[in-house]
Short mmCIF file of C-alpha atoms in Angstrom, two decimals:
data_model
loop_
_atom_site.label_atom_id
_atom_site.label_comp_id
_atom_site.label_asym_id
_atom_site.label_seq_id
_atom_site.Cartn_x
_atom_site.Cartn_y
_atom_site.Cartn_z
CA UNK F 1 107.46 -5.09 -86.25
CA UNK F 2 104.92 -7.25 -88.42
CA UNK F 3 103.71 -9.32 -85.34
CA UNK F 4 103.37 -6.06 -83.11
CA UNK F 5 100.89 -4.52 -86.05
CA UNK F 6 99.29 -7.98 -86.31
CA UNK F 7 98.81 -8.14 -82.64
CA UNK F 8 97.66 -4.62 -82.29
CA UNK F 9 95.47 -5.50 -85.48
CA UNK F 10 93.75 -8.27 -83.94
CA UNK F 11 93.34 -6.87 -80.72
CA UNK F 12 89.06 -6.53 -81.88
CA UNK F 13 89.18 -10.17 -82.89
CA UNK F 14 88.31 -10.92 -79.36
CA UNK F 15 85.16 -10.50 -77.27
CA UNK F 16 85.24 -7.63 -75.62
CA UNK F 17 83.58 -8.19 -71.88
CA UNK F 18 81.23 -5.02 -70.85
CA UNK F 19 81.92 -3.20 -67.20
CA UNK F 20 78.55 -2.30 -66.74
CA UNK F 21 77.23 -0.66 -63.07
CA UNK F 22 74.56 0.22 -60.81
CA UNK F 23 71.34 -0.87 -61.62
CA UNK F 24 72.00 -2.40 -65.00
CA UNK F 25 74.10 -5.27 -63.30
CA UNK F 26 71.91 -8.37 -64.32
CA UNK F 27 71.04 -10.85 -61.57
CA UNK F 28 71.83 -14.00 -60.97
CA UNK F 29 68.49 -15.96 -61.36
CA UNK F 30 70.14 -18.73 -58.80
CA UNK F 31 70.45 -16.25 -56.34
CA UNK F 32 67.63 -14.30 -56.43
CA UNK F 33 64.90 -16.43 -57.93
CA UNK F 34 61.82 -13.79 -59.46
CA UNK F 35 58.70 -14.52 -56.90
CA UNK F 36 56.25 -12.18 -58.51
CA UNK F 37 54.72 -15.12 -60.99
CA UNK F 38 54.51 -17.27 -57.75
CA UNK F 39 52.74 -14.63 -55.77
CA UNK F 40 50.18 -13.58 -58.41
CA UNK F 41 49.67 -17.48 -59.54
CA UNK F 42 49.10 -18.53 -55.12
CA UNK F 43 46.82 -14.85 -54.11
CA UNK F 44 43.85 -16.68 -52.12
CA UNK F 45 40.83 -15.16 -51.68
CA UNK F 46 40.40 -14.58 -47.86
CA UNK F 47 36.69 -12.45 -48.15
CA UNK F 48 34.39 -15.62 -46.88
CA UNK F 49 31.45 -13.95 -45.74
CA UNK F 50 30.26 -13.06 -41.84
CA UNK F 51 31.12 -15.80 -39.40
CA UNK F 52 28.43 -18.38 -38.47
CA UNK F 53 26.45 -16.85 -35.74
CA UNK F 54 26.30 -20.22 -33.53
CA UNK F 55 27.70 -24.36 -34.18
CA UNK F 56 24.75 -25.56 -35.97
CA UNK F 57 22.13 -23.14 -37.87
CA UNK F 58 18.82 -23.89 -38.45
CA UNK F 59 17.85 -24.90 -42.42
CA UNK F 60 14.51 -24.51 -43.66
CA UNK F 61 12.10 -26.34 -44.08
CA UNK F 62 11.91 -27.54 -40.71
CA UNK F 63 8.27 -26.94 -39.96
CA UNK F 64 7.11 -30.33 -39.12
CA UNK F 65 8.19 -33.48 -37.53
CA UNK F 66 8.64 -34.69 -41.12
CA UNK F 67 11.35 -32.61 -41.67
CA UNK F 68 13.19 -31.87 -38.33
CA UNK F 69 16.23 -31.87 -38.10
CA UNK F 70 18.16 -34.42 -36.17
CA UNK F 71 20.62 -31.66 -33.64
CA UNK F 72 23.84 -32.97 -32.28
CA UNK F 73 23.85 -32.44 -28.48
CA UNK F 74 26.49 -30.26 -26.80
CA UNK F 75 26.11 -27.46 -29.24
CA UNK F 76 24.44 -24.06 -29.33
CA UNK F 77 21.78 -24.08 -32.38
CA UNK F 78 20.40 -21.02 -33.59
CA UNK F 79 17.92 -19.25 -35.96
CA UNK F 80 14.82 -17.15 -36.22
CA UNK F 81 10.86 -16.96 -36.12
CA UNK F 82 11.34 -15.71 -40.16
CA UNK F 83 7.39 -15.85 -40.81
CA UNK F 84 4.10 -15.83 -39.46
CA UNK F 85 3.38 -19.27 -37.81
CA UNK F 86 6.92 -20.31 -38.16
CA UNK F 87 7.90 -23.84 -36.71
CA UNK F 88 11.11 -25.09 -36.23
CA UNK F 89 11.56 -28.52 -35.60
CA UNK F 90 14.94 -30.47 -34.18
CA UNK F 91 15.53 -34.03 -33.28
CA UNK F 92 17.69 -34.89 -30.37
CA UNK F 93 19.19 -38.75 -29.89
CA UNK F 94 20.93 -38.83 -26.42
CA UNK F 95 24.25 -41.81 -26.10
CA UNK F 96 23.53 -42.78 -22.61
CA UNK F 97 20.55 -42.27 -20.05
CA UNK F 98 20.87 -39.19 -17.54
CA UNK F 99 19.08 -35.75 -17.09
CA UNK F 100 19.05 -33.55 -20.56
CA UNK F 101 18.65 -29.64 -20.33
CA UNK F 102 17.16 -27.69 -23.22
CA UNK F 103 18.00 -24.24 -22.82
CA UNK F 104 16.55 -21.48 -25.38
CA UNK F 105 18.10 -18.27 -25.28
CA UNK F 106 16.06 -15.08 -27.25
CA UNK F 107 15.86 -12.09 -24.70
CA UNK F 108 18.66 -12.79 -23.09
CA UNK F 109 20.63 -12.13 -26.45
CA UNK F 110 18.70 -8.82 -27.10
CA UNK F 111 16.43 -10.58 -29.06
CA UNK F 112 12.39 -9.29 -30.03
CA UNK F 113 11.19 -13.41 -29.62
CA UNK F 114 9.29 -14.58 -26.96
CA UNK F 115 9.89 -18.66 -28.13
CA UNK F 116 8.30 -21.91 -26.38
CA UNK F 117 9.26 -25.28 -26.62
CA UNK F 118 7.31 -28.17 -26.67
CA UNK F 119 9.20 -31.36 -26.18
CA UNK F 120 7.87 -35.40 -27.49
CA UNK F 121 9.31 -38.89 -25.95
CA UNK F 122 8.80 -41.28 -29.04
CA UNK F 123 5.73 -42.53 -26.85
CA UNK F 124 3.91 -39.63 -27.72
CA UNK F 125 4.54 -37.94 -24.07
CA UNK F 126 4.75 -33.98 -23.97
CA UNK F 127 5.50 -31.13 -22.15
CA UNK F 128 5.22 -27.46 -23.62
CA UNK F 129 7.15 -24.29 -21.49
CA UNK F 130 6.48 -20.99 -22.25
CA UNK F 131 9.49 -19.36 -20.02
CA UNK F 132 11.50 -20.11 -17.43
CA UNK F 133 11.71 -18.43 -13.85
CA UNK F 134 12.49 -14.80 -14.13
CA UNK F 135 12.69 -14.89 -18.01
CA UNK F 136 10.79 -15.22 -20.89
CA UNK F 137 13.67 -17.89 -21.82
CA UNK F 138 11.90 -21.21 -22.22
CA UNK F 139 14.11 -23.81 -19.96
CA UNK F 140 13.31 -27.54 -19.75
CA UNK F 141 15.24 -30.26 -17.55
CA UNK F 142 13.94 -33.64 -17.63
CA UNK F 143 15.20 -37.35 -16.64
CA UNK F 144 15.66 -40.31 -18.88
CA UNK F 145 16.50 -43.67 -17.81
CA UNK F 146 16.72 -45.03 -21.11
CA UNK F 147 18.12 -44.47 -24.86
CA UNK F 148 14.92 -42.06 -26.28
CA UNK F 149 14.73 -40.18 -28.88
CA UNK F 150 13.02 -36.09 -28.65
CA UNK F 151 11.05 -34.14 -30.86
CA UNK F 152 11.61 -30.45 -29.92
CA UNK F 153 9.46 -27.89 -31.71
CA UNK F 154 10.07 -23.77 -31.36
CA UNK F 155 7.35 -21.44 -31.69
CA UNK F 156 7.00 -17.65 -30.90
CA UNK F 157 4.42 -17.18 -28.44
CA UNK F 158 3.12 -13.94 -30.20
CA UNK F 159 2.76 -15.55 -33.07
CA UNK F 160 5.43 -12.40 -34.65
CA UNK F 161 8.46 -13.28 -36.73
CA UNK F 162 10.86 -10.97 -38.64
CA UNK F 163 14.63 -10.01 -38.34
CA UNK F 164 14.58 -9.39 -35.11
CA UNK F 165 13.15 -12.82 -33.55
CA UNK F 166 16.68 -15.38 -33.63
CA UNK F 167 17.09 -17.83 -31.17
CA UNK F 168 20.00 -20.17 -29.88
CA UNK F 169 18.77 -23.54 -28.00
CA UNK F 170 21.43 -25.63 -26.33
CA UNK F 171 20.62 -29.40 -25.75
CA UNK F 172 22.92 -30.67 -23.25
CA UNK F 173 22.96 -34.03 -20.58
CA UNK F 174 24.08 -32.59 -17.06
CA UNK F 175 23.39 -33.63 -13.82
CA UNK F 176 20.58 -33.67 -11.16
CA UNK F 177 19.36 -30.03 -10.81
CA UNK F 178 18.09 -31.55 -7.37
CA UNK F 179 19.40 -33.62 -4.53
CA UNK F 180 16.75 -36.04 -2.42
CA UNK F 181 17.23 -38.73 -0.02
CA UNK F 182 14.10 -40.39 -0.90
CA UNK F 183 11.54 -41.26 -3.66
CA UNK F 184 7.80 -41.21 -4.39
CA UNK F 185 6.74 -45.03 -3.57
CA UNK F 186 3.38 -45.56 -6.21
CA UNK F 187 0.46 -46.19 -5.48
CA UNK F 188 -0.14 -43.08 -3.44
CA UNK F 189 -3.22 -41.78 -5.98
CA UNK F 190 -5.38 -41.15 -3.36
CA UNK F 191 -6.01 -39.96 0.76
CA UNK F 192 -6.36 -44.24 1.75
CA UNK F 193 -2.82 -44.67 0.24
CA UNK F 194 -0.87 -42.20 1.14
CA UNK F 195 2.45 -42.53 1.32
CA UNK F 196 4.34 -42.05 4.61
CA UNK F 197 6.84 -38.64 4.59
CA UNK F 198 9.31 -38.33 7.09
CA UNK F 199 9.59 -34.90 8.59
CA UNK F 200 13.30 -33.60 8.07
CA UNK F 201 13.53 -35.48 4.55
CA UNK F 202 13.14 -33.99 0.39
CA UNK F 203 11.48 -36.70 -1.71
CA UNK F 204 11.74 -36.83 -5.38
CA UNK F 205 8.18 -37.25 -6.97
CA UNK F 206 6.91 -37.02 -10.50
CA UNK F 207 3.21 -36.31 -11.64
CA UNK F 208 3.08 -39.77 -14.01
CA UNK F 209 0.49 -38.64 -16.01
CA UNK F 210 -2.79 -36.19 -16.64
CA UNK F 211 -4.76 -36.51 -13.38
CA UNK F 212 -1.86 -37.83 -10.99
CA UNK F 213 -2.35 -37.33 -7.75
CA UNK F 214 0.51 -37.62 -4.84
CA UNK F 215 -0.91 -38.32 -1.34
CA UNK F 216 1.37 -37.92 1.94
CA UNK F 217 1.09 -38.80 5.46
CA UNK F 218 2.61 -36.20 7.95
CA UNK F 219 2.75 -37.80 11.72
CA UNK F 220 4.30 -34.52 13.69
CA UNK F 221 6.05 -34.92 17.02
CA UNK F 222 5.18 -34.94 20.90
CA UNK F 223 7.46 -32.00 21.26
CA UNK F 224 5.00 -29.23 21.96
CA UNK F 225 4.00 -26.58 19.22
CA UNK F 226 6.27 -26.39 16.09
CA UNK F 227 5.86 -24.60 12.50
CA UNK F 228 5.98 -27.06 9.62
CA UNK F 229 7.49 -25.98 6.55
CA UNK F 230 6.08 -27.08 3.27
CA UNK F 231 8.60 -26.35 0.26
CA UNK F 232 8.91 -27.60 -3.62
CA UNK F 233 11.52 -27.30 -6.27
CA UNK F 234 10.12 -27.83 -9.87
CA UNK F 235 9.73 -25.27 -12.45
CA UNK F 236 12.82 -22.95 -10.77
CA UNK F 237 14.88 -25.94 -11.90
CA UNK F 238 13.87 -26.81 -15.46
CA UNK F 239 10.63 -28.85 -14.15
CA UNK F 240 7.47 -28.89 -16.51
CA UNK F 241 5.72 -29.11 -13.51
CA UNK F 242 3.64 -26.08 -12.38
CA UNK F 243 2.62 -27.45 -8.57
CA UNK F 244 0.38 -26.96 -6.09
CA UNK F 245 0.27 -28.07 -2.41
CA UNK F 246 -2.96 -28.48 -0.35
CA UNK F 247 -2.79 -29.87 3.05
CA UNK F 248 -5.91 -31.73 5.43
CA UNK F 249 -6.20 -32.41 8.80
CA UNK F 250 -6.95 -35.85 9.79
CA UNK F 251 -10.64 -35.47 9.63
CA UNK F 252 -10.25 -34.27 6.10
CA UNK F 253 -11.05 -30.56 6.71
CA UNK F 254 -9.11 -28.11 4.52
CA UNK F 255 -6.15 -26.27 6.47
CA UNK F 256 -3.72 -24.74 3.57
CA UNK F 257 -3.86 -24.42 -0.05
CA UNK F 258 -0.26 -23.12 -1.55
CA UNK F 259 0.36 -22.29 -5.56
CA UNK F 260 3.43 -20.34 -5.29
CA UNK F 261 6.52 -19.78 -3.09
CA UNK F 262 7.43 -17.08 -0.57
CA UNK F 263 7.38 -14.51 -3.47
CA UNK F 264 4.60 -14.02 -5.72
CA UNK F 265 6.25 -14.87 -9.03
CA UNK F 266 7.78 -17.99 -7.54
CA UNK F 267 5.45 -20.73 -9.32
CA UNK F 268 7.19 -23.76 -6.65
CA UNK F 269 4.43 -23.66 -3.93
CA UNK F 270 5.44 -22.94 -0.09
CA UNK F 271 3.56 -23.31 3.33
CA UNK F 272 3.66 -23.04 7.04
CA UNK F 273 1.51 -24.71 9.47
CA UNK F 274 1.72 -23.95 13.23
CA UNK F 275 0.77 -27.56 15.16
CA UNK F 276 0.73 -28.93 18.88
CA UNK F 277 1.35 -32.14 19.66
CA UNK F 278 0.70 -35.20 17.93
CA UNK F 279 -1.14 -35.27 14.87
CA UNK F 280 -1.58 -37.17 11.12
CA UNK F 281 -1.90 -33.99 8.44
CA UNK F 282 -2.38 -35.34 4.38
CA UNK F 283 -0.79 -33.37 2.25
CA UNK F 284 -1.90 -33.47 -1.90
CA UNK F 285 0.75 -33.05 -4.54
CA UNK F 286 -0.51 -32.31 -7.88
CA UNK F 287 -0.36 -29.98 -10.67
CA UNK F 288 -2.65 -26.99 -10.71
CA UNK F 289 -2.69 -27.71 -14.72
CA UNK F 290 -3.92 -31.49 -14.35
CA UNK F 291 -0.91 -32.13 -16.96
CA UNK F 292 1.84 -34.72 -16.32
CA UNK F 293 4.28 -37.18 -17.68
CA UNK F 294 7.92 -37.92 -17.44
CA UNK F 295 8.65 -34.02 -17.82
CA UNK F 296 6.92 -33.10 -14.54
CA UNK F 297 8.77 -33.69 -11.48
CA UNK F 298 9.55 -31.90 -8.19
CA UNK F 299 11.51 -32.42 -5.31
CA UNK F 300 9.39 -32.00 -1.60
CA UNK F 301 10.60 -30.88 1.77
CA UNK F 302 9.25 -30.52 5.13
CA UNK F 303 11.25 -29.51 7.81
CA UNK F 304 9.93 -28.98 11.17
CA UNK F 305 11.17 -25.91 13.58
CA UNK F 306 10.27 -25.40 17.56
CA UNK F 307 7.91 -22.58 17.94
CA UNK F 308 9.11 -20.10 20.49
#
């Protein structure tokens, strides 16, 4: 009877465990490990600012050769006329010789510019194009047969700037914009040296320099009366070159004088000439500008077709 009361007596000597429920179970941390101190130490903030609106933007200064900036080719640069008189000035270092295309794109992307480009070889040779054909988007494609480096300087034509006058230019090296199966043999400067053109061929010339004129020697056939088609590709293809054709008769006497193509805003010059029989004609080459240099090239063709 004594150890049942002692027993009974003792029975609060132990720990009592509690039978809690619901939601004031604790957790077990092992289990279910607390992640709010993690997420509120890791929270990134994700608001960087508009996207970059092309691969390389412009960064002023850049309004002289002094401080151009050297532009990696194969990527669209952009920026804006931002002030009155505003140059901006890029360097471009092609790896390996081959035709480069400069392509500036302002109205084409909605924008208010009207940019040109004038481009310097690090001999001091220069070309300048105000648009390209059937834009006011200034487009230049030029060869190089060796390592050069280029100066390119944008301006807007109007001489207006704001907001509303970006740009994007693309420097790129592609391929021949022409194909000829034939070149320009030097010296052909004048009507005594003409160079002999074969009737059915496209010859690849280039105005050298200021002044440069191209003389050719047209001997048609026996094969009664035919229409001889004059044609050049320049300045629709990237060319600096604005050409102009004027052909002679073997006595010297003017016959056809040609500054643009079949349609008026074509700048490439195109002509006909209805002859019997045989006959030399000299045909002049030249720009209507008097400008030249490495920048001015054109592909001729003159085809011959039976007159009915």
């Amino acid at each position: 009877m004594v150890l049942l009361l002692v027993l009974v007596g003792c029975n609060g000597c132990s720990p009592q465990l509690p039978y809690p429920s619901g939601d004031d179970v604790p957790q077990d941390d092992s289990s279910s490990p607390d992640d709010s101190s993690t997420d509120t130490d890791t929270a990134v903030d994700t608001d960087t600012g508009p996207p970059p609106r092309c691969d390389f933007e412009e960064i002023e200064p850049n309004n002289s050769p002094a401080q151009g900036q050297a532009l990696p080719m194969e990527m669209w640069a952009c920026g804006g006329f931002s002030a009155y008189l505003d140059l901006d000035v890029f360097t471009i270092t092609p790896n390996q010789p081959g035709w480069i295309t400069v392509r500036v794109e302002a109205a084409l992307r909605g924008s208010s510019a009207n940019p040109q480009i004038t481009v310097n070889d690090s001999a001091g040779r220069s070309a300048q194009v105000l648009d390209g054909y059937l834009t006011t988007d200034p487009l230049l494609v030029f060869p190089t047969s060796a390592l050069d480096s280029y100066s390119i300087t944008l301006a807007e034509t109007e001489l207006l700037s704001g907001d509303a006058y970006s740009w994007y230019m693309l420097t790129t090296l592609s391929k021949e914009p022409v194909e000829w199966d034939a070149e320009e043999v030097e010296p052909n400067d004048d009507r005594d040296e003409a160079e002999a053109f074969t009737v059915g061929q496209t010859l690849f010339g280039a105005i050298d320099s200021a002044g440069d004129f191209d003389w050719y020697k047209i001997t048609t056939s026996s094969e009664g009366e035919q229409t001889l088609t004059f044609n050049v590709t320049a300045f629709k293809e990237g060319s600096a070159a604005n050409m102009m054709l004027v052909l002679y008769n073997a006595d010297g006497d003017l016959l056809r004088t040609s500054y643009s193509g079949e349609i008026a805003y074509d700048r490439d010059p195109f002509l006909e000439k209805r002859v019997t029989g045989v006959q030399d004609l000299y045909l002049l080459a030249r720009t209507e500008d008097d400008k030249g240099g490495p920048f001015h090239w054109y592909a001729l063709s003159i085809t011959s077709t039976p007159t009915e």
